[in-house]
XYZ file of C-alpha atoms in Angstrom:
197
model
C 0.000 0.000 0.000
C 2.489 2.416 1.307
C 6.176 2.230 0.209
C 9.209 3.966 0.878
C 12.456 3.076 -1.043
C 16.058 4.886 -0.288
C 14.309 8.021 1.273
C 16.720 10.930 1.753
C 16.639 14.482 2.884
C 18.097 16.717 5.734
C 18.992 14.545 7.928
C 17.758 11.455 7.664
C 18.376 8.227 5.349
C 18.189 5.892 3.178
C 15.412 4.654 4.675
C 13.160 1.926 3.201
C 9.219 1.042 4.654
C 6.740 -0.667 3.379
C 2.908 -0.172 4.941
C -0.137 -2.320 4.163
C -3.731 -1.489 4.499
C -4.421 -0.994 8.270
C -1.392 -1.806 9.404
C 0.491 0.489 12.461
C 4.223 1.649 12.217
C 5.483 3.416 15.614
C 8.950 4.993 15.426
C 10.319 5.966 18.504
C 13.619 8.078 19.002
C 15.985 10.836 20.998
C 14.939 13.803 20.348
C 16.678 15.589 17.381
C 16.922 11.635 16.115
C 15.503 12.726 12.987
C 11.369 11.331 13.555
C 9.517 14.370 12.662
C 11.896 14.869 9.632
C 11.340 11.361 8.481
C 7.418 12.018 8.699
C 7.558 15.502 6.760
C 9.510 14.017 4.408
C 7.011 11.301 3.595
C 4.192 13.949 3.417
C 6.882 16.101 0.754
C 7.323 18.664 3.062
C 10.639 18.746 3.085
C 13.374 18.292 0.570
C 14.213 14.807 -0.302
C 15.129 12.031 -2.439
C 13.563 8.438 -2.994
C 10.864 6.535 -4.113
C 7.769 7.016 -2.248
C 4.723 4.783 -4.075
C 1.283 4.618 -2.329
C -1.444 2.184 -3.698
C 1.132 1.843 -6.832
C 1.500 5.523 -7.779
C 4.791 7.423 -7.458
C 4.218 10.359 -5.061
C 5.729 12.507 -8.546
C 3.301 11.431 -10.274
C 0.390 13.070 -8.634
C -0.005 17.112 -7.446
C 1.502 17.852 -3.939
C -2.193 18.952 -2.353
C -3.527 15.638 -3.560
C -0.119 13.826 -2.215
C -0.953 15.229 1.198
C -4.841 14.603 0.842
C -4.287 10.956 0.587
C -0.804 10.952 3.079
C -1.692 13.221 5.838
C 0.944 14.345 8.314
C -0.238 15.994 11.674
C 2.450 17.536 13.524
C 3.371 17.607 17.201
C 2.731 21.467 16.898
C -0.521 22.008 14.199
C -0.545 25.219 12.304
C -3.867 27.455 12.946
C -4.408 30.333 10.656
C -8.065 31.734 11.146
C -9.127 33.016 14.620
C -12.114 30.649 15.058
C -12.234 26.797 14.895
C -14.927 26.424 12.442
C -12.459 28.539 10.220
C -10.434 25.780 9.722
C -13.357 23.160 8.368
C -14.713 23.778 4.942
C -17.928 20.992 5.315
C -20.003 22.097 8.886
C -21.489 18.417 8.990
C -18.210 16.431 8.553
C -16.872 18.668 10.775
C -19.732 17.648 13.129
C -18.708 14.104 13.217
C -15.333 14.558 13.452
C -15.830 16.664 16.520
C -18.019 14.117 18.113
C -15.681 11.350 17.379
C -12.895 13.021 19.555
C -15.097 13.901 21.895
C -15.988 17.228 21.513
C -19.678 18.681 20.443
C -21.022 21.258 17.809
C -19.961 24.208 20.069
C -16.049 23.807 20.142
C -16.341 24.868 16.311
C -17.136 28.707 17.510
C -13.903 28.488 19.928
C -11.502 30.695 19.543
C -7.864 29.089 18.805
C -6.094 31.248 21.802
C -8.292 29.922 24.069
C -7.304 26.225 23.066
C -5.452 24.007 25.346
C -2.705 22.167 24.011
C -4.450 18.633 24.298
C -7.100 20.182 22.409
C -5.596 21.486 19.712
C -3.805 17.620 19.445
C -7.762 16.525 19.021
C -8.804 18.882 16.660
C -5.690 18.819 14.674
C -6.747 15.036 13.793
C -10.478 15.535 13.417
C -8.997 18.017 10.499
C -7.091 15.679 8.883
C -9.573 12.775 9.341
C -12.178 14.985 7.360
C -10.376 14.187 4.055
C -10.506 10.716 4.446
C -6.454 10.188 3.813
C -5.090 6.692 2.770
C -1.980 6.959 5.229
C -1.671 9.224 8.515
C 1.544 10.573 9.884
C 0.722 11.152 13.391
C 3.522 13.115 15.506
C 2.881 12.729 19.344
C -0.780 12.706 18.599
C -1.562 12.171 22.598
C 1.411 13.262 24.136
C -0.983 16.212 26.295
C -3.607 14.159 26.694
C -4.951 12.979 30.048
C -5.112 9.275 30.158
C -9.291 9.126 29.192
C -8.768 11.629 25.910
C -5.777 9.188 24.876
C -8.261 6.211 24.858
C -10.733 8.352 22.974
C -8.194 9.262 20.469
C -6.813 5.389 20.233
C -9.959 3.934 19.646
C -10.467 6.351 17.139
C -6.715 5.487 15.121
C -8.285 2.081 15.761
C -11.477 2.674 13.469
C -8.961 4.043 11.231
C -7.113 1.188 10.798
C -10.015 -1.434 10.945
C -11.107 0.386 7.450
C -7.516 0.147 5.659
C -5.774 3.349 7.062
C -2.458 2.798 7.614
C -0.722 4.822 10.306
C 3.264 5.875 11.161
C 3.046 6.815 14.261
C 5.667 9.242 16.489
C 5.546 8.046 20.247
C 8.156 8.020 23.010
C 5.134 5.417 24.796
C 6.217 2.004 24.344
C 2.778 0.824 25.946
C 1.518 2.630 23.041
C 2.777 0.573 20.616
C 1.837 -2.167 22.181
C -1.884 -1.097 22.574
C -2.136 -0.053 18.917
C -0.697 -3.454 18.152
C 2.241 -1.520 16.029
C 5.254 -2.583 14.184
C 7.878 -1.191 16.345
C 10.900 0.698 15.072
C 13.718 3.562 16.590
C 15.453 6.218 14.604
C 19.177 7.229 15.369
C 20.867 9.702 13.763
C 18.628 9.668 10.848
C 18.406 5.661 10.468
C 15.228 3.692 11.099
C 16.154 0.533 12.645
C 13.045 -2.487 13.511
C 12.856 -3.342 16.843
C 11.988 -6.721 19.053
């Protein structure tokens, strides 16, 4: 479904992964190891080199937007622009369900983004992306300010995901984590993804 052949960029490399339907990748790592790198360079966010195919298609073969449609990164830090949440959602009723899926209602779409804890910003940062239905999600530190019941919420939710052919690369210094998400485990050093027992 997903594969990565001889990827290269600032920092990190060659690295080779291959994804299929539903399946979990977590990639744990020092900081400065080179993780979020590796995931924005996936996404073609960053400069690099290497053969990235996804459902058989070269990632140069199709327009960047639609790339990142269908291989969605969400960093540990998501980028707000408007002053309002609802701002950031272009369909109200997806929106709707993606807000009730991580646990929020109608109402947190006429917060404003100061007000936002970090936690929730994590959660609506992935109800965004999940609103274009991508193919792959690059998840960095998707729970790491969640309280312990939110983290559940947003699990179970990656778990949906996965149960209808998402695949996921997931960021996580949480072993149990991995474990719970039932994840092919790796660890990047100095820009090298290595598997892990």
């Amino acid at each position: 479904m997903l594969s990565i052949r001889d990827l290269t960029g600032t920092g990190i490399g060659p690295i080779d992964l291959k994804l299929s339907n539903g399946e979990v990748v977590a990639i744990s790592g020092a900081s400065g190891a080179g993780k979020s790198l590796l995931l924005r360079a996936i996404a073609d966010l960053d400069p690099n080199q290497g053969e990235v195919v996804l459902d058989g298609q070269e990632r140069t073969a199709m327009p960047a937007p639609d790339w990142r449609r269908r291989v969605t990164y969400v960093a540990a830090e998501t980028g707000w622009w408007a002053e309002r949440v609802g701002d950031h959602f272009d369909d109200h009723l997806r929106a709707i369900r993606a807000l009730e899926q991580i646990g929020l209602g109608e109402s947190a779409l006429e917060w404003s983004i100061p007000r936002l804890s970090t936690g929730e910003k994590q959660r609506l940062a992935l109800a965004r992306s999940l609103i274009g239905k991508p193919r792959v999600l690059l998840l960095d530190e998707p729970t790491s300010a969640l309280d312990i019941a939110n983290r559940d919420l947003v699990e179970g939710l990656l778990k949906q995901q996965t149960d209808e052919g998402v695949a996921i690369i997931i960021v996580s210094h949480d072993p149990e984590q991995a474990r719970r998400m039932k994840a092919r485990t790796y660890r990047i050093e100095a820009g090298r993804l290595e598997a892990t027992p």
